[in-house]
PDB file of C-alpha atoms in Angstrom:
ATOM      1  CA  MET A   1      -0.002  -0.016   0.005  1.00  0.00           C
ATOM      2  CA  LEU A   2       1.116   3.524  -0.792  1.00  0.00           C
ATOM      3  CA  PRO A   3       1.592   6.234   1.839  1.00  0.00           C
ATOM      4  CA  ASP A   4      -1.607   8.170   2.402  1.00  0.00           C
ATOM      5  CA  ARG A   5      -0.074  11.375   1.047  1.00  0.00           C
ATOM      6  CA  TYR A   6      -0.246   9.909  -2.508  1.00  0.00           C
ATOM      7  CA  LEU A   7      -3.896   8.888  -2.402  1.00  0.00           C
ATOM      8  CA  GLY A   8      -6.456  10.953  -4.249  1.00  0.00           C
ATOM      9  CA  ILE A   9      -6.711  12.899  -7.512  1.00  0.00           C
ATOM     10  CA  TRP A  10      -3.795  14.900  -8.839  1.00  0.00           C
ATOM     11  CA  ARG A  11      -4.042  17.457 -11.628  1.00  0.00           C
ATOM     12  CA  ARG A  12      -0.899  18.518 -13.448  1.00  0.00           C
ATOM     13  CA  ASP A  13      -0.096  22.272 -13.567  1.00  0.00           C
ATOM     14  CA  TRP A  14       2.749  21.990 -15.992  1.00  0.00           C
ATOM     15  CA  ILE A  15       5.679  19.894 -17.136  1.00  0.00           C
ATOM     16  CA  GLU A  16       9.118  21.226 -18.023  1.00  0.00           C
ATOM     17  CA  ARG A  17      11.159  19.101 -20.394  1.00  0.00           C
ATOM     18  CA  HIS A  18      14.886  19.599 -20.333  1.00  0.00           C
ATOM     19  CA  ASN A  19      17.067  18.986 -23.371  1.00  0.00           C
ATOM     20  CA  ALA A  20      20.526  18.043 -22.180  1.00  0.00           C
ATOM     21  CA  ASP A  21      22.099  18.599 -25.600  1.00  0.00           C
ATOM     22  CA  ASN A  22      21.181  22.246 -26.050  1.00  0.00           C
ATOM     23  CA  GLY A  23      20.055  23.270 -22.551  1.00  0.00           C
ATOM     24  CA  ILE A  24      16.579  24.308 -23.757  1.00  0.00           C
ATOM     25  CA  VAL A  25      13.713  23.985 -21.269  1.00  0.00           C
ATOM     26  CA  LEU A  26      10.208  23.710 -22.723  1.00  0.00           C
ATOM     27  CA  ARG A  27       7.169  24.198 -20.491  1.00  0.00           C
ATOM     28  CA  ASP A  28       3.923  22.447 -21.413  1.00  0.00           C
ATOM     29  CA  ASP A  29       0.605  22.992 -19.604  1.00  0.00           C
ATOM     30  CA  SER A  30      -1.430  20.369 -21.461  1.00  0.00           C
ATOM     31  CA  PRO A  31      -3.888  18.563 -19.153  1.00  0.00           C
ATOM     32  CA  ALA A  32      -2.951  15.466 -17.258  1.00  0.00           C
ATOM     33  CA  ILE A  33      -4.855  13.852 -14.393  1.00  0.00           C
ATOM     34  CA  TRP A  34      -3.782  11.020 -12.084  1.00  0.00           C
ATOM     35  CA  PHE A  35      -6.265   9.019  -9.974  1.00  0.00           C
ATOM     36  CA  GLN A  36      -4.535   7.048  -7.213  1.00  0.00           C
ATOM     37  CA  SER A  37      -6.044   4.501  -4.816  1.00  0.00           C
ATOM     38  CA  SER A  38      -4.040   2.558  -2.261  1.00  0.00           C
ATOM     39  CA  CYS A  39      -2.086   0.811  -4.985  1.00  0.00           C
ATOM     40  CA  LEU A  40      -3.784   1.207  -8.388  1.00  0.00           C
ATOM     41  CA  HIS A  41      -3.881   4.196 -10.753  1.00  0.00           C
ATOM     42  CA  VAL A  42      -5.741   5.536 -13.771  1.00  0.00           C
ATOM     43  CA  ASP A  43      -3.921   8.301 -15.669  1.00  0.00           C
ATOM     44  CA  LEU A  44      -5.011  10.438 -18.648  1.00  0.00           C
ATOM     45  CA  ARG A  45      -3.023  12.972 -20.727  1.00  0.00           C
ATOM     46  CA  ILE A  46      -5.528  14.787 -22.924  1.00  0.00           C
ATOM     47  CA  ASP A  47      -4.904  16.684 -26.187  1.00  0.00           C
ATOM     48  CA  ARG A  48      -7.051  19.855 -26.028  1.00  0.00           C
ATOM     49  CA  SER A  49      -6.805  20.385 -29.775  1.00  0.00           C
ATOM     50  CA  LEU A  50      -9.019  17.317 -30.348  1.00  0.00           C
ATOM     51  CA  ARG A  51     -12.002  18.743 -28.458  1.00  0.00           C
ATOM     52  CA  ALA A  52     -13.747  19.826 -31.651  1.00  0.00           C
ATOM     53  CA  LEU A  53     -13.659  16.348 -33.206  1.00  0.00           C
ATOM     54  CA  THR A  54     -16.898  14.429 -33.465  1.00  0.00           C
ATOM     55  CA  LEU A  55     -18.073  10.851 -33.594  1.00  0.00           C
ATOM     56  CA  ALA A  56     -17.863  11.075 -37.362  1.00  0.00           C
ATOM     57  CA  THR A  57     -14.047  11.203 -37.121  1.00  0.00           C
ATOM     58  CA  THR A  58     -12.711   7.901 -38.402  1.00  0.00           C
ATOM     59  CA  SER A  59      -9.315   8.085 -36.746  1.00  0.00           C
ATOM     60  CA  LEU A  60      -7.539  10.091 -34.073  1.00  0.00           C
ATOM     61  CA  PRO A  61      -3.842  11.134 -33.942  1.00  0.00           C
ATOM     62  CA  HIS A  62      -1.792   9.439 -31.217  1.00  0.00           C
ATOM     63  CA  THR A  63      -1.295  12.659 -29.304  1.00  0.00           C
ATOM     64  CA  GLN A  64      -2.990  11.447 -26.130  1.00  0.00           C
ATOM     65  CA  ILE A  65      -1.725   9.029 -23.487  1.00  0.00           C
ATOM     66  CA  ALA A  66      -3.642   6.950 -20.979  1.00  0.00           C
ATOM     67  CA  PHE A  67      -2.697   4.037 -18.780  1.00  0.00           C
ATOM     68  CA  ALA A  68      -3.911   2.057 -15.729  1.00  0.00           C
ATOM     69  CA  GLY A  69      -2.122  -0.304 -13.410  1.00  0.00           C
ATOM     70  CA  ARG A  70      -0.180  -0.643 -10.158  1.00  0.00           C
ATOM     71  CA  THR A  71       1.836   2.067  -8.373  1.00  0.00           C
ATOM     72  CA  GLU A  72       4.884   1.488  -6.194  1.00  0.00           C
ATOM     73  CA  VAL A  73       6.743   3.905  -3.880  1.00  0.00           C
ATOM     74  CA  GLN A  74      10.249   3.152  -2.571  1.00  0.00           C
ATOM     75  CA  ALA A  75      12.723   5.132  -0.502  1.00  0.00           C
ATOM     76  CA  GLN A  76      16.190   5.640  -2.019  1.00  0.00           C
ATOM     77  CA  GLY A  77      18.337   7.279   0.589  1.00  0.00           C
ATOM     78  CA  ALA A  78      16.784  10.643   1.465  1.00  0.00           C
ATOM     79  CA  ALA A  79      14.719  10.595  -1.760  1.00  0.00           C
ATOM     80  CA  GLU A  80      11.451   8.824  -2.581  1.00  0.00           C
ATOM     81  CA  ILE A  81      10.802   7.225  -5.959  1.00  0.00           C
ATOM     82  CA  CYS A  82       7.328   6.561  -7.368  1.00  0.00           C
ATOM     83  CA  GLN A  83       6.999   4.059 -10.206  1.00  0.00           C
ATOM     84  CA  TRP A  84       4.000   3.257 -12.338  1.00  0.00           C
ATOM     85  CA  HIS A  85       3.551  -0.271 -13.711  1.00  0.00           C
ATOM     86  CA  PRO A  86       0.845  -0.130 -16.404  1.00  0.00           C
ATOM     87  CA  ALA A  87      -1.342  -3.162 -16.921  1.00  0.00           C
ATOM     88  CA  PHE A  88      -2.543  -1.619 -20.195  1.00  0.00           C
ATOM     89  CA  ALA A  89      -1.954   1.696 -21.941  1.00  0.00           C
ATOM     90  CA  TYR A  90      -2.828   3.816 -24.970  1.00  0.00           C
ATOM     91  CA  PRO A  91      -1.282   3.975 -27.534  1.00  0.00           C
ATOM     92  CA  ARG A  92       1.002   1.295 -26.031  1.00  0.00           C
ATOM     93  CA  ILE A  93       2.989   0.415 -22.905  1.00  0.00           C
ATOM     94  CA  ALA A  94       6.216   2.381 -23.120  1.00  0.00           C
ATOM     95  CA  ASP A  95       9.555   0.587 -23.314  1.00  0.00           C
ATOM     96  CA  GLU A  96      11.178   2.841 -20.712  1.00  0.00           C
ATOM     97  CA  ILE A  97      10.567   2.665 -16.985  1.00  0.00           C
ATOM     98  CA  ASP A  98       8.033   5.250 -15.772  1.00  0.00           C
ATOM     99  CA  CYS A  99       9.274   6.615 -12.444  1.00  0.00           C
ATOM    100  CA  GLY A 100      10.344   9.823 -10.800  1.00  0.00           C
ATOM    101  CA  TYR A 101      11.631  11.442  -7.631  1.00  0.00           C
ATOM    102  CA  MET A 102       8.764  12.822  -5.616  1.00  0.00           C
ATOM    103  CA  GLU A 103       8.762  15.872  -3.331  1.00  0.00           C
ATOM    104  CA  PHE A 104       5.682  17.009  -1.404  1.00  0.00           C
ATOM    105  CA  LEU A 105       5.900  20.769  -0.992  1.00  0.00           C
ATOM    106  CA  THR A 106       2.566  20.651   0.826  1.00  0.00           C
ATOM    107  CA  SER A 107      -0.156  18.075   1.220  1.00  0.00           C
ATOM    108  CA  THR A 108      -1.795  19.407  -1.959  1.00  0.00           C
ATOM    109  CA  HIS A 109       1.281  20.246  -4.071  1.00  0.00           C
ATOM    110  CA  LEU A 110       3.667  17.638  -5.420  1.00  0.00           C
ATOM    111  CA  ILE A 111       6.785  17.996  -7.526  1.00  0.00           C
ATOM    112  CA  GLU A 112       7.943  15.044  -9.679  1.00  0.00           C
ATOM    113  CA  ARG A 113      11.429  14.983 -11.215  1.00  0.00           C
ATOM    114  CA  GLY A 114      12.551  12.476 -13.815  1.00  0.00           C
ATOM    115  CA  ILE A 115      15.304  10.205 -12.518  1.00  0.00           C
ATOM    116  CA  ASP A 116      17.320  11.062 -15.625  1.00  0.00           C
ATOM    117  CA  GLY A 117      16.798  14.808 -15.124  1.00  0.00           C
ATOM    118  CA  SER A 118      14.795  15.121 -18.347  1.00  0.00           C
ATOM    119  CA  TYR A 119      11.636  16.655 -16.843  1.00  0.00           C
ATOM    120  CA  VAL A 120      10.016  18.339 -13.827  1.00  0.00           C
ATOM    121  CA  GLU A 121       6.256  18.185 -13.237  1.00  0.00           C
ATOM    122  CA  SER A 122       4.036  20.130 -10.857  1.00  0.00           C
ATOM    123  CA  TRP A 123       0.904  18.334  -9.537  1.00  0.00           C
ATOM    124  CA  ARG A 124      -1.934  19.753  -7.411  1.00  0.00           C
ATOM    125  CA  ARG A 125      -4.426  17.692  -5.421  1.00  0.00           C
ATOM    126  CA  LEU A 126      -7.935  18.088  -6.809  1.00  0.00           C
ATOM    127  CA  ASN A 127     -10.097  16.360  -4.233  1.00  0.00           C
ATOM    128  CA  GLY A 128      -9.009  17.366  -0.730  1.00  0.00           C
ATOM    129  CA  ASP A 129      -8.612  14.357   1.560  1.00  0.00           C
ATOM    130  CA  GLU A 130     -11.201  12.143  -0.157  1.00  0.00           C
ATOM    131  CA  ARG A 131      -9.976   8.579  -0.552  1.00  0.00           C
ATOM    132  CA  LEU A 132     -10.574   6.582  -3.725  1.00  0.00           C
ATOM    133  CA  ARG A 133     -11.305   2.907  -4.226  1.00  0.00           C
ATOM    134  CA  CYS A 134     -10.369   1.097  -7.426  1.00  0.00           C
ATOM    135  CA  LEU A 135     -12.315  -1.900  -8.713  1.00  0.00           C
ATOM    136  CA  ARG A 136     -10.712  -4.151 -11.317  1.00  0.00           C
ATOM    137  CA  PHE A 137     -12.924  -6.082 -13.705  1.00  0.00           C
ATOM    138  CA  GLN A 138     -12.461  -8.880 -16.241  1.00  0.00           C
ATOM    139  CA  SER A 139     -14.689  -9.395 -19.266  1.00  0.00           C
ATOM    140  CA  MET A 140     -16.932 -12.426 -19.113  1.00  0.00           C
ATOM    141  CA  GLN A 141     -16.850 -12.627 -22.917  1.00  0.00           C
ATOM    142  CA  ASP A 142     -13.058 -12.186 -23.290  1.00  0.00           C
ATOM    143  CA  PRO A 143     -10.806 -12.942 -20.310  1.00  0.00           C
ATOM    144  CA  ALA A 144      -8.120 -10.621 -21.693  1.00  0.00           C
ATOM    145  CA  GLY A 145     -10.511  -7.643 -21.351  1.00  0.00           C
ATOM    146  CA  GLN A 146      -9.811  -5.482 -18.327  1.00  0.00           C
ATOM    147  CA  CYS A 147     -11.475  -2.380 -16.787  1.00  0.00           C
ATOM    148  CA  TYR A 148     -10.493  -0.247 -13.822  1.00  0.00           C
ATOM    149  CA  LEU A 149     -13.253   1.819 -12.210  1.00  0.00           C
ATOM    150  CA  MET A 150     -11.880   4.356  -9.692  1.00  0.00           C
ATOM    151  CA  LEU A 151     -14.549   5.833  -7.415  1.00  0.00           C
ATOM    152  CA  GLY A 152     -14.786   8.559  -4.826  1.00  0.00           C
ATOM    153  CA  LYS A 153     -17.664  10.457  -3.342  1.00  0.00           C
ATOM    154  CA  ASN A 154     -17.746  13.013  -6.160  1.00  0.00           C
ATOM    155  CA  TYR A 155     -15.346  11.773  -8.814  1.00  0.00           C
ATOM    156  CA  PHE A 156     -14.777   8.709 -11.023  1.00  0.00           C
ATOM    157  CA  ALA A 157     -12.142   7.501 -13.455  1.00  0.00           C
ATOM    158  CA  PHE A 158     -12.485   4.643 -15.925  1.00  0.00           C
ATOM    159  CA  GLY A 159      -9.825   2.830 -17.896  1.00  0.00           C
ATOM    160  CA  SER A 160     -10.085  -0.218 -20.110  1.00  0.00           C
ATOM    161  CA  ASN A 161      -8.065  -2.111 -22.738  1.00  0.00           C
ATOM    162  CA  ARG A 162     -11.282  -2.764 -24.627  1.00  0.00           C
ATOM    163  CA  HIS A 163     -12.560  -0.470 -27.326  1.00  0.00           C
ATOM    164  CA  HIS A 164     -16.012   1.136 -27.521  1.00  0.00           C
ATOM    165  CA  ALA A 165     -18.168   0.267 -30.518  1.00  0.00           C
ATOM    166  CA  GLU A 166     -18.315   3.985 -31.481  1.00  0.00           C
ATOM    167  CA  CYS A 167     -14.545   4.062 -32.093  1.00  0.00           C
ATOM    168  CA  PRO A 168     -13.031   0.616 -32.575  1.00  0.00           C
ATOM    169  CA  GLY A 169      -9.444   1.884 -32.493  1.00  0.00           C
ATOM    170  CA  LEU A 170      -9.732   3.743 -29.198  1.00  0.00           C
ATOM    171  CA  PRO A 171      -9.959   2.204 -25.709  1.00  0.00           C
ATOM    172  CA  ILE A 172     -12.211   3.822 -23.179  1.00  0.00           C
ATOM    173  CA  PHE A 173     -10.482   6.133 -20.750  1.00  0.00           C
ATOM    174  CA  ALA A 174     -12.414   8.908 -19.032  1.00  0.00           C
ATOM    175  CA  TRP A 175     -12.862  10.770 -15.788  1.00  0.00           C
ATOM    176  CA  GLY A 176     -15.691  12.882 -14.447  1.00  0.00           C
ATOM    177  CA  GLU A 177     -17.746  14.227 -11.557  1.00  0.00           C
ATOM    178  CA  ARG A 178     -21.013  13.432  -9.891  1.00  0.00           C
ATOM    179  CA  ALA A 179     -23.978  15.195 -11.422  1.00  0.00           C
ATOM    180  CA  LYS A 180     -27.485  15.657 -10.041  1.00  0.00           C
ATOM    181  CA  GLY A 181     -29.113  12.400  -9.109  1.00  0.00           C
ATOM    182  CA  VAL A 182     -28.060   9.359  -7.062  1.00  0.00           C
ATOM    183  CA  ASN A 183     -26.350   7.450  -9.874  1.00  0.00           C
ATOM    184  CA  ALA A 184     -25.748  10.314 -12.343  1.00  0.00           C
ATOM    185  CA  TRP A 185     -22.222  11.249 -13.348  1.00  0.00           C
ATOM    186  CA  ARG A 186     -20.822  13.490 -16.113  1.00  0.00           C
ATOM    187  CA  VAL A 187     -17.648  12.998 -18.161  1.00  0.00           C
ATOM    188  CA  LYS A 188     -15.130  15.841 -17.848  1.00  0.00           C
ATOM    189  CA  GLU A 189     -12.343  14.495 -20.076  1.00  0.00           C
ATOM    190  CA  SER A 190     -11.960  11.411 -22.258  1.00  0.00           C
ATOM    191  CA  LEU A 191      -9.705  10.012 -24.968  1.00  0.00           C
ATOM    192  CA  ALA A 192     -12.851  10.158 -27.100  1.00  0.00           C
ATOM    193  CA  PRO A 193     -13.609  13.913 -27.393  1.00  0.00           C
ATOM    194  CA  TRP A 194     -17.332  13.358 -28.100  1.00  0.00           C
ATOM    195  CA  TRP A 195     -17.781  11.776 -24.642  1.00  0.00           C
ATOM    196  CA  VAL A 196     -17.018  15.094 -22.885  1.00  0.00           C
ATOM    197  CA  ASP A 197     -20.055  16.341 -20.950  1.00  0.00           C
ATOM    198  CA  ARG A 198     -21.974  13.138 -21.605  1.00  0.00           C
ATOM    199  CA  ALA A 199     -24.033  11.839 -18.717  1.00  0.00           C
ATOM    200  CA  ILE A 200     -23.461   8.284 -17.607  1.00  0.00           C
ATOM    201  CA  GLU A 201     -24.844   6.013 -14.870  1.00  0.00           C
ATOM    202  CA  ILE A 202     -22.837   3.978 -12.425  1.00  0.00           C
ATOM    203  CA  ASP A 203     -24.487   0.966 -10.765  1.00  0.00           C
ATOM    204  CA  SER A 204     -25.979   2.001  -7.377  1.00  0.00           C
ATOM    205  CA  ARG A 205     -24.399  -1.082  -5.820  1.00  0.00           C
ATOM    206  CA  PHE A 206     -21.047   0.720  -5.979  1.00  0.00           C
ATOM    207  CA  ALA A 207     -22.290   3.239  -3.411  1.00  0.00           C
ATOM    208  CA  ASP A 208     -21.062   0.958  -0.596  1.00  0.00           C
ATOM    209  CA  ILE A 209     -17.843  -0.594  -1.813  1.00  0.00           C
ATOM    210  CA  SER A 210     -17.186  -2.162   1.609  1.00  0.00           C
ATOM    211  CA  ALA A 211     -20.230  -4.399   1.042  1.00  0.00           C
ATOM    212  CA  ILE A 212     -19.050  -5.661  -2.380  1.00  0.00           C
ATOM    213  CA  SER A 213     -17.410  -9.039  -2.731  1.00  0.00           C
ATOM    214  CA  PRO A 214     -15.352  -9.968  -5.810  1.00  0.00           C
ATOM    215  CA  LEU A 215     -16.863 -13.431  -5.461  1.00  0.00           C
ATOM    216  CA  VAL A 216     -20.413 -12.411  -6.214  1.00  0.00           C
ATOM    217  CA  GLY A 217     -22.324 -11.654  -9.366  1.00  0.00           C
ATOM    218  CA  MET A 218     -21.814 -10.110 -12.775  1.00  0.00           C
ATOM    219  CA  TRP A 219     -21.659  -6.393 -13.454  1.00  0.00           C
ATOM    220  CA  ARG A 220     -22.601  -3.986 -16.200  1.00  0.00           C
ATOM    221  CA  LEU A 221     -20.201  -1.091 -16.496  1.00  0.00           C
ATOM    222  CA  PRO A 222     -20.502   2.400 -17.934  1.00  0.00           C
ATOM    223  CA  PHE A 223     -19.481   2.600 -21.596  1.00  0.00           C
ATOM    224  CA  PHE A 224     -19.990  -1.189 -21.947  1.00  0.00           C
ATOM    225  CA  SER A 225     -23.714  -1.600 -21.187  1.00  0.00           C
ATOM    226  CA  ALA A 226     -24.064  -4.671 -23.438  1.00  0.00           C
ATOM    227  CA  SER A 227     -21.198  -6.632 -21.813  1.00  0.00           C
ATOM    228  CA  ASP A 228     -20.932  -8.671 -18.598  1.00  0.00           C
ATOM    229  CA  TRP A 229     -17.958  -8.152 -16.300  1.00  0.00           C
ATOM    230  CA  ARG A 230     -16.571 -10.044 -13.311  1.00  0.00           C
ATOM    231  CA  LEU A 231     -15.148  -8.126 -10.386  1.00  0.00           C
ATOM    232  CA  VAL A 232     -11.733  -9.687  -9.644  1.00  0.00           C
ATOM    233  CA  ALA A 233     -10.087  -7.241  -7.240  1.00  0.00           C
ATOM    234  CA  ILE A 234     -10.588  -4.150  -5.121  1.00  0.00           C
ATOM    235  CA  ASP A 235      -7.549  -1.930  -4.530  1.00  0.00           C
ATOM    236  CA  CYS A 236      -4.571  -3.940  -3.330  1.00  0.00           C
ATOM    237  CA  ASP A 237      -6.267  -7.344  -3.523  1.00  0.00           C
ATOM    238  CA  LEU A 238      -4.666  -8.068  -6.890  1.00  0.00           C
ATOM    239  CA  ALA A 239      -5.171 -11.845  -7.074  1.00  0.00           C
ATOM    240  CA  ASP A 240      -7.998 -12.936  -9.333  1.00  0.00           C
ATOM    241  CA  ARG A 241     -10.896 -14.646  -7.540  1.00  0.00           C
ATOM    242  CA  ASN A 242     -12.550 -17.635  -9.180  1.00  0.00           C
TER     243      ASN A 242
END
């Protein structure tokens, strides 16, 4: 389990990329958001320039990044290293190790530095001290299909390695906020631009995660209403249940 200071929703202010060859520093404020439960994450890096695209678009440029998986924090001397181990990613799982030195300036402001010195990122906590729970699902139709549903009182994040019928080449990654109504939620950002501001419903049984057992029942998930899913793990319980 991760230290409590990591848990929650982190929104990136900016990233500075350092070019060691010419000394140039480039600052980028493109959106990135990181949902972190006690050991699992869902992460989206959104391309704002795609917001105008519609469902009629047949293909999207690979200018967005999203991934979901396990997070690990280790002490290295006086420093602390955070490493992300994606279970699946878009457009692909990167060859290089994804990790950085972490420095908490305050409980709501985090600085991440690349271990090779190539970047510095500033992250701000979005959700106060609200804790998140992550539920990991496996497709009943295709055992290779995975979904992560990250839930808090007012926020959700969703990541899957399965594609939506509306865009066969694009897996579903999205995050959003609770809207009016018990089970009503609204998408804030998504790899699929046309999903932004769309209302979705999340099964009311998720309201009390402590009462959910991975051993029981089949589930219908947002974005995949025609598919059946098996809940295999909650947070750090990473072993599949049969």
